[in-house]
Amino acid sequence: MVYETVTNPRYQLFSFACFLMMLSTAEVTGAKNSEDIRCKCICPPYKDVFGKIYKQNVSLKDCNCLHVVEPMPVEGKDVEAYCLRCECKYEERSSGTIKLTIIIYLSILGLLILYMVYLTLVEPALKRRLFGHSQLIQSDDDLGDQQPFANAHDVLSHSRSRPNVLNKVEHAQQRWKRQVQEQRKSVFDRHVVLS
Amino acid sequence: MRDRQTVAACPYFVMENAGYCDESFNSLQSGTSDEDMVEIAGATLDFSSTDDVPPLDRDYVSGYTSYNGVTEGVNGVPKLMDLLDEPLPGVGTYEDFNTIDWVREKSKDRDRHREITNKSKESTWALMKSVSDAFSGWLLMLLIGLMAGALAGGIDISAHWLTDLKGGVCLNGFWFNHEHCCWNSNETTFVERDKCPQWKSWAELIIGTAEGSFAYIVNYVMYVCWALLFAFLAVSLVRAFAPYACGSGIPEIKTILSGFIIRGYLGKWTLVIKTITLVLAVSSGLSLGKEGPLIHVACCCGNILCHVFTKYRKNEAKRREVLSAAAAVGVSVAFGAPIGGVLFSLEEVSYYFPLKTLWRSFFAALVAAFTLRSINPFGNSRLVLFYVEFHSPWHLLELVPFILLGIFGGLWGAAFIRANIAWCRRRKTTRLGHYPVLEVLVVTAVTAVLAFPNEYTRMSTSELISELFNDCTLLDSSKLCDYINVNITKSSNELADRPASTNVYMAMWQLALALVFKMLITVVTFGMKVPSGLFIPSMAVGAIAGRLLGVAMEQLAYYHHDWVIFRGWCSPGADCITPGLYAMVGAAACLGGVTRMTVSLVVIMFELTGGLEYIVPLMAAAMTSKWVADAIGREGIYEAHIRLNGYPFLEAKEEFSHKTLAMDVMRPRRSDPPLSVLTQDSMTVEDVETLITETSYSGFPVVVSHESQRLVGFALRRDLTISIENARRRQDGIVSTSRVFFTEYTPPQAPSSPAPLKLRSVMDLSPFTVTDHTPMEIVVDIFRKLGLRQCLVTHNGRLLGIITKKDILKHMAQMANRDPDSILFN
């Protein structure tokens, strides 16, 4: 079982992806920017002093009222009573993780939007331009006949140097499109699955 | 690794009798038999073989001692006259929208395990293989936990950022949301905790000022525009790439875990699209949550990672064990509740939950929770946004309002289910369902326009729940906590009950309006063609109701502390009523009323609060809401959606209480044509193919002969078609007039007759049978406990008919006076 999984290219791809994920997680949690730690003290109103929030970039051992609340608004013996009401919390965050996540998310979203625009607008326009309107209709209906598509994509790609790989990719893409079309029919048109 | 299939392709749908064929002879690397419908020989192909005349150089007379399938030819070279030794690729797999055969899958796994154990005694390498095979389950759980935790962290961070993007941008770095933008700033004040110069609202960016009515209008317009943009992107991506990614996912996962196959539902594209569009849908301000879709995302991760391990890829029953664990992982990352996740998977989602899965699910849930914590999406190493930390005590008399909240939750749950199912049925059957994109946009527009003026609906629902769960201390300055501070001499942060100021009353009015709004809009939102979850909106409704009741009780106790009910325990100056607790109990009650969860709900809420003190109120409310809701309508929201879609889900919790017998349910009925059977040795290939093409049954019993009708076994349609097609292509001499033998020993053939086709290997030799007088209670019990797909009915030892799962579901529907034609799938 292990031998089979190790030689499986899918397994290799997955292990690489998992490794990348873990590496990025480890890296961003390991680094501690000084801007990414803080001690936040919330002090409620006391006598005639208004409530205030104090923040400082100190470490965990210094995170208490005496270190963080500066300048101290009350004097002498009131300080202890004032500090007893304040609540100080130590917080950490990882701005690197946030930045990385948002950038990854936006790039994937952008790629998907571009691909969607290509599939819905650009590809039919290209095909129509190359093959005329009639063949487009015919090849839409006749799902079993692969020939027009094979010809079309050969011509579009302008290269016959590695027909096997391109044919495979084209074939996989056609199969995927058919599946999505079937799914769309079940879900959106016939309302058979997923109300 | 049997990846390549070079047979002709013809995917089937049971729903439509006419399949369409794809004559692609390129090697279809369909190792992922889940993604593409595994393409098999189809009924519309031309069955006439090119060589009808058997080749003359074969010697059939002497070479025909069929001894376990290997025949010796003249030269002594063994000819494989059938393929008993190697299973054909495709045999043993299932078609889309069909039910698996649990018994067969489990016995396949036992055989595989036995073979590995036997071989492990031979060499060290085989021993290592057996150890790694045992270890592979744990490795798979680890990977699922890591992947799901990472994805959930990413979803949380992105959703927070996109939600805040509707309000403004951070100039420090556009990737920061509002809270993180002002994280280090010293300009936040006690009253306005969010203010800082780096965060600019859209009004500030566009027109320069942040105050005034024009700025308000600009903010309003930008909010609505962003919401519409997000919703439009979400629904277009779902429609263009993965239509299976819409909805909550839990009803379909329940059906899949009970043995149904929906190809592509847990695939790569569904995972990617669901993750991306979930963030968009949540950020657009719609009244939906992300817990249900997170369970779907986790199950997709589980399914995809199953393909890495052979043990789980080839066996559908083992895969469903992994999917049960993945569902637990989903709840664990959604709520930060690993134990609650396992119990949720056990109670709500899974059908068969072996004990081994319990420990592994818990392990996976813990790994996922740990991964999420290390990503730290909320900046305070908490897993969930609304983690509460108060530990104030409650009094026994408060059980009365808690039970009231339970009744409210039950009533609301039953009403919501009725309304939502009616709306979804309208979407399925009328013209409303023809315009999904327009529907999403209209609902988003209405939600955004109505939600912006009220600050409690403008903030995201998780933030609202978090604020409602929070108990007011001196450190809080929100409108809800603006009490009149009388006599503060105590230095502790625990406060006595105080009278409310006008701000609190205004907040109560706004909350009441928000309650009505949320109750109505969620009915329309759940089930739209974007990923939508139900947990958070239900909890919000319950939390608002609970908080209103809690503040009312608090003020009652303060102003009338001399009443009998308050006198003993709520003297002035004591902190007796905690509105935050009422909000929590209300949230649990409403969630329980909608989903009918029991143990898992209490454990999830208890893990959210971290305290054992509140188990009794939570249980009281959950039980009351379940009883009240069950009295009104039997089904929870997920079972109701399963029934609406007609999935073949045999409900494990319902009892069958009618006195019908097996012969009342079996097919064929009296007016039907007789049962289509195969005989064990008197049919030709052509007869079998005709039988397969003329009927649409998914399996045929094999009998000794038409006269005796004594049962030999059961053969599935798909296996038969694959074997026949493969035999025609690969084996020599198989023609339309070849005899088909299901027996163990084939008699010697005359030299002029064509070679026989032995199909004993595809036949199931141990089909389940019941007699015709078996009560249906027992038959239904057998189907449930064993996971059967069909069961043969005999009378005096002779085959009489067949009962399939679909027949049972139709019968149950008929007995309950429902429409039996609503069961759509097989």
Coordinates of N, CA, C and O in Angstrom, one line a residue, chain A residues 1-84:
Chain A
M1 N 0.8 -1.2 0.0 CA 0.0 0.0 0.0 C 0.9 1.2 0.0 O 0.7 2.2 -0.7
V2 N 1.9 1.2 0.8 CA 2.7 2.4 0.9 C 3.5 2.6 -0.4 O 3.6 3.7 -0.8
Y3 N 4.0 1.5 -0.9 CA 4.7 1.6 -2.2 C 3.9 2.2 -3.2 O 4.3 3.1 -4.0
E4 N 2.6 1.7 -3.3 CA 1.7 2.2 -4.3 C 1.5 3.7 -4.1 O 1.4 4.5 -5.0
T5 N 1.3 4.1 -2.8 CA 0.9 5.5 -2.6 C 2.1 6.4 -2.9 O 2.0 7.5 -3.4
V6 N 3.3 5.9 -2.6 CA 4.5 6.8 -2.9 C 4.7 7.0 -4.3 O 5.1 8.1 -4.7
T7 N 4.4 6.0 -5.2 CA 4.7 6.2 -6.6 C 3.5 6.9 -7.2 O 3.6 7.3 -8.4
N8 N 2.4 7.1 -6.6 CA 1.3 7.7 -7.2 C 1.6 9.2 -7.3 O 1.9 9.9 -6.3
P9 N 1.5 9.8 -8.5 CA 1.8 11.2 -8.6 C 0.9 12.1 -7.8 O 1.2 13.2 -7.4
R10 N -0.4 11.6 -7.7 CA -1.3 12.4 -6.9 C -0.8 12.5 -5.5 O -1.0 13.6 -4.8
Y11 N -0.3 11.4 -5.0 CA 0.2 11.5 -3.6 C 1.3 12.4 -3.4 O 1.4 13.2 -2.5
Q12 N 2.2 12.5 -4.4 CA 3.3 13.4 -4.4 C 2.8 14.8 -4.3 O 3.3 15.6 -3.6
L13 N 1.9 15.1 -5.2 CA 1.4 16.4 -5.2 C 0.8 16.8 -3.9 O 1.0 17.9 -3.4
F14 N 0.0 15.9 -3.3 CA -0.7 16.2 -2.1 C 0.3 16.4 -1.0 O 0.2 17.3 -0.1
S15 N 1.3 15.6 -0.9 CA 2.3 15.7 0.2 C 3.0 17.0 0.0 O 3.3 17.7 1.0
F16 N 3.3 17.4 -1.2 CA 4.0 18.7 -1.4 C 3.1 19.8 -1.0 O 3.6 20.8 -0.3
A17 N 1.8 19.8 -1.3 CA 0.9 20.8 -0.9 C 0.8 20.9 0.6 O 0.8 22.0 1.2
C18 N 0.7 19.7 1.2 CA 0.6 19.7 2.7 C 1.8 20.3 3.4 O 1.8 21.0 4.3
F19 N 2.9 19.9 2.8 CA 4.2 20.4 3.3 C 4.3 21.9 3.2 O 4.7 22.6 4.2
L20 N 3.9 22.4 2.1 CA 3.9 23.9 1.9 C 3.0 24.6 2.9 O 3.3 25.6 3.5
M21 N 1.8 24.0 3.1 CA 0.9 24.6 4.0 C 1.4 24.6 5.4 O 1.4 25.6 6.1
M22 N 2.0 23.4 5.8 CA 2.5 23.4 7.2 C 3.7 24.3 7.4 O 3.9 24.9 8.4
L23 N 4.5 24.4 6.3 CA 5.7 25.3 6.4 C 5.3 26.7 6.5 O 5.8 27.4 7.4
S24 N 4.3 27.1 5.7 CA 3.9 28.5 5.9 C 3.3 28.8 7.2 O 3.5 29.8 7.8
T25 N 2.5 27.8 7.7 CA 1.9 28.0 9.0 C 3.0 28.1 10.1 O 3.0 29.0 10.9
A26 N 4.0 27.2 10.0 CA 5.0 27.2 11.0 C 5.8 28.5 10.9 O 6.1 29.1 12.0
E27 N 6.0 29.0 9.7 CA 6.9 30.1 9.6 C 6.2 31.4 10.1 O 6.8 32.2 10.9
V28 N 4.9 31.5 9.8 CA 4.3 32.7 10.3 C 4.0 32.7 11.7 O 3.9 33.8 12.4
T29 N 3.8 31.5 12.3 CA 3.6 31.5 13.8 C 4.9 31.7 14.5 O 4.9 32.0 15.7
G30 N 6.0 31.3 13.9 CA 7.3 31.4 14.6 C 7.7 32.8 14.7 O 8.2 33.2 15.8
A31 N 7.5 33.6 13.7 CA 8.0 35.0 13.7 C 7.2 35.9 14.6 O 6.0 35.9 14.5
K32 N 7.8 36.6 15.5 CA 7.1 37.5 16.4 C 7.6 38.9 16.2 O 8.6 39.3 16.7
N33 N 6.8 39.6 15.4 CA 7.1 41.0 15.1 C 6.9 41.7 16.4 O 5.9 41.4 17.2
S34 N 7.6 42.8 16.7 CA 7.3 43.6 17.9 C 6.0 44.3 17.8 O 5.4 44.6 18.8
E35 N 5.6 44.5 16.6 CA 4.3 45.2 16.4 C 3.2 44.2 16.7 O 2.0 44.7 16.7
D36 N 3.4 43.0 16.7 CA 2.4 42.0 16.8 C 2.0 41.6 18.2 O 1.3 40.6 18.4
I37 N 2.7 42.2 19.2 CA 2.3 41.8 20.6 C 1.9 43.1 21.2 O 2.3 44.2 20.9
R38 N 1.0 43.0 22.1 CA 0.6 44.2 22.9 C 0.0 43.8 24.2 O -0.5 42.7 24.4
C39 N 0.0 44.8 25.1 CA -0.7 44.6 26.4 C -1.8 45.7 26.4 O -1.5 46.9 26.3
K40 N -3.0 45.3 26.5 CA -4.1 46.2 26.5 C -4.8 46.3 27.8 O -5.2 45.3 28.4
C41 N -4.8 47.5 28.4 CA -5.4 47.7 29.7 C -6.6 48.6 29.6 O -6.5 49.7 29.0
I42 N -7.7 48.1 30.1 CA -9.0 48.9 30.0 C -9.3 49.4 31.4 O -9.4 48.6 32.4
C43 N -9.3 50.7 31.6 CA -9.6 51.2 32.9 C -10.9 52.0 32.9 O -11.1 52.9 32.2
P44 N -11.9 51.6 33.8 CA -13.2 52.2 33.8 C -13.2 53.5 34.5 O -12.2 53.9 35.1
P45 N -14.2 54.3 34.4 CA -14.2 55.6 35.0 C -14.1 55.5 36.5 O -14.6 54.5 37.1
Y46 N -13.4 56.4 37.1 CA -13.1 56.3 38.6 C -13.2 57.7 39.1 O -12.4 58.6 38.7
K47 N -14.1 57.9 40.0 CA -14.3 59.3 40.6 C -14.5 60.3 39.5 O -15.5 60.2 38.7
D48 N -13.6 61.1 39.3 CA -13.8 62.1 38.2 C -12.8 61.9 37.0 O -12.7 62.8 36.2
V49 N -12.2 60.7 37.0 CA -11.4 60.4 35.8 C -12.2 59.6 34.8 O -12.9 58.7 35.2
F50 N -12.1 60.0 33.6 CA -12.8 59.2 32.5 C -12.2 57.9 32.3 O -11.0 57.6 32.6
G51 N -13.0 57.0 31.7 CA -12.4 55.7 31.3 C -11.4 55.9 30.1 O -11.6 56.7 29.3
K52 N -10.4 55.0 30.1 CA -9.4 55.1 29.1 C -8.9 53.7 28.8 O -8.9 52.8 29.6
I53 N -8.3 53.6 27.6 CA -7.7 52.4 27.2 C -6.2 52.7 26.9 O -5.9 53.6 26.2
Y54 N -5.4 51.8 27.5 CA -3.9 52.0 27.3 C -3.4 50.8 26.5 O -3.7 49.7 26.8
K55 N -2.5 51.1 25.6 CA -1.9 49.9 24.8 C -0.4 50.2 24.8 O 0.1 51.3 24.5
Q56 N 0.4 49.1 25.0 CA 1.8 49.2 24.8 C 2.4 47.9 24.3 O 1.8 46.8 24.6
N57 N 3.5 48.0 23.6 CA 4.1 46.7 23.1 C 5.1 46.1 24.1 O 6.3 46.2 23.9
V58 N 4.5 45.6 25.2 CA 5.4 45.0 26.2 C 5.2 43.5 26.2 O 4.3 43.0 25.6
S59 N 6.1 42.9 26.8 CA 6.0 41.4 26.8 C 5.1 41.0 28.0 O 4.6 41.8 28.7
L60 N 5.0 39.7 28.1 CA 4.0 39.1 29.0 C 4.3 39.5 30.5 O 3.4 39.8 31.3
K61 N 5.6 39.5 30.8 CA 5.9 39.7 32.2 C 5.6 41.2 32.7 O 5.4 41.5 33.8
D62 N 5.7 42.1 31.7 CA 5.4 43.5 32.0 C 4.0 43.9 31.9 O 3.7 45.1 31.9
C63 N 3.1 42.9 31.6 CA 1.8 43.3 31.2 C 1.0 43.5 32.5 O 0.2 42.6 32.9
N64 N 1.1 44.6 33.2 CA 0.3 44.9 34.3 C 0.0 46.4 34.4 O 0.6 47.2 33.6
C65 N -0.8 46.8 35.3 CA -1.3 48.2 35.3 C -0.2 49.1 35.5 O -0.1 50.2 34.9
L66 N 0.8 48.8 36.4 CA 1.8 49.8 36.7 C 2.7 50.1 35.6 O 3.2 51.2 35.4
H67 N 2.9 49.1 34.7 CA 3.9 49.3 33.6 C 3.2 50.0 32.4 O 3.8 50.7 31.7
V68 N 1.9 49.7 32.2 CA 1.3 50.1 31.0 C 0.6 51.4 31.1 O 0.6 52.2 30.2
V69 N 0.0 51.7 32.3 CA -0.8 52.9 32.4 C 0.1 54.1 32.6 O 0.6 54.3 33.7
E70 N 0.4 54.8 31.6 CA 1.3 56.0 31.7 C 0.7 57.1 30.8 O 0.4 56.9 29.7
P71 N 0.5 58.2 31.3 CA 0.7 58.7 32.6 C -0.4 58.3 33.6 O -1.6 58.3 33.2
M72 N -0.1 58.0 34.8 CA -1.1 57.6 35.8 C -2.0 58.8 36.1 O -1.5 59.8 36.6
P73 N -3.3 58.7 35.9 CA -4.2 59.8 36.2 C -4.5 60.1 37.6 O -5.0 61.2 37.9
V74 N -4.2 59.2 38.5 CA -4.5 59.5 39.9 C -3.2 59.5 40.7 O -2.2 59.0 40.2
E75 N -3.3 60.0 41.9 CA -2.0 60.1 42.7 C -2.0 59.1 43.9 O -3.1 58.7 44.3
G76 N -0.9 58.8 44.3 CA -0.6 58.3 45.7 C -1.4 57.1 46.0 O -1.4 56.0 45.4
K77 N -2.3 57.2 47.0 CA -3.0 56.0 47.5 C -4.1 55.6 46.6 O -4.7 54.5 46.7
D78 N -4.6 56.5 45.7 CA -5.6 56.1 44.8 C -5.2 55.2 43.7 O -6.0 54.5 43.1
V79 N -3.8 55.1 43.5 CA -3.3 54.3 42.4 C -3.7 52.9 42.6 O -4.1 52.2 41.6
E80 N -3.6 52.4 43.8 CA -3.9 50.9 44.0 C -5.4 50.7 43.7 O -5.7 49.7 43.0
A81 N -6.3 51.5 44.2 CA -7.7 51.3 43.9 C -8.0 51.4 42.4 O -8.8 50.7 41.9
Y82 N -7.3 52.4 41.8 CA -7.5 52.6 40.3 C -7.1 51.3 39.6 O -7.8 50.8 38.7
C83 N -5.9 50.8 40.0 CA -5.3 49.7 39.2 C -6.1 48.4 39.5 O -6.1 47.6 38.6
L84 N -6.8 48.3 40.6 CA -7.6 47.1 40.9 C -8.7 47.0 39.9 O -9.2 45.9 39.6

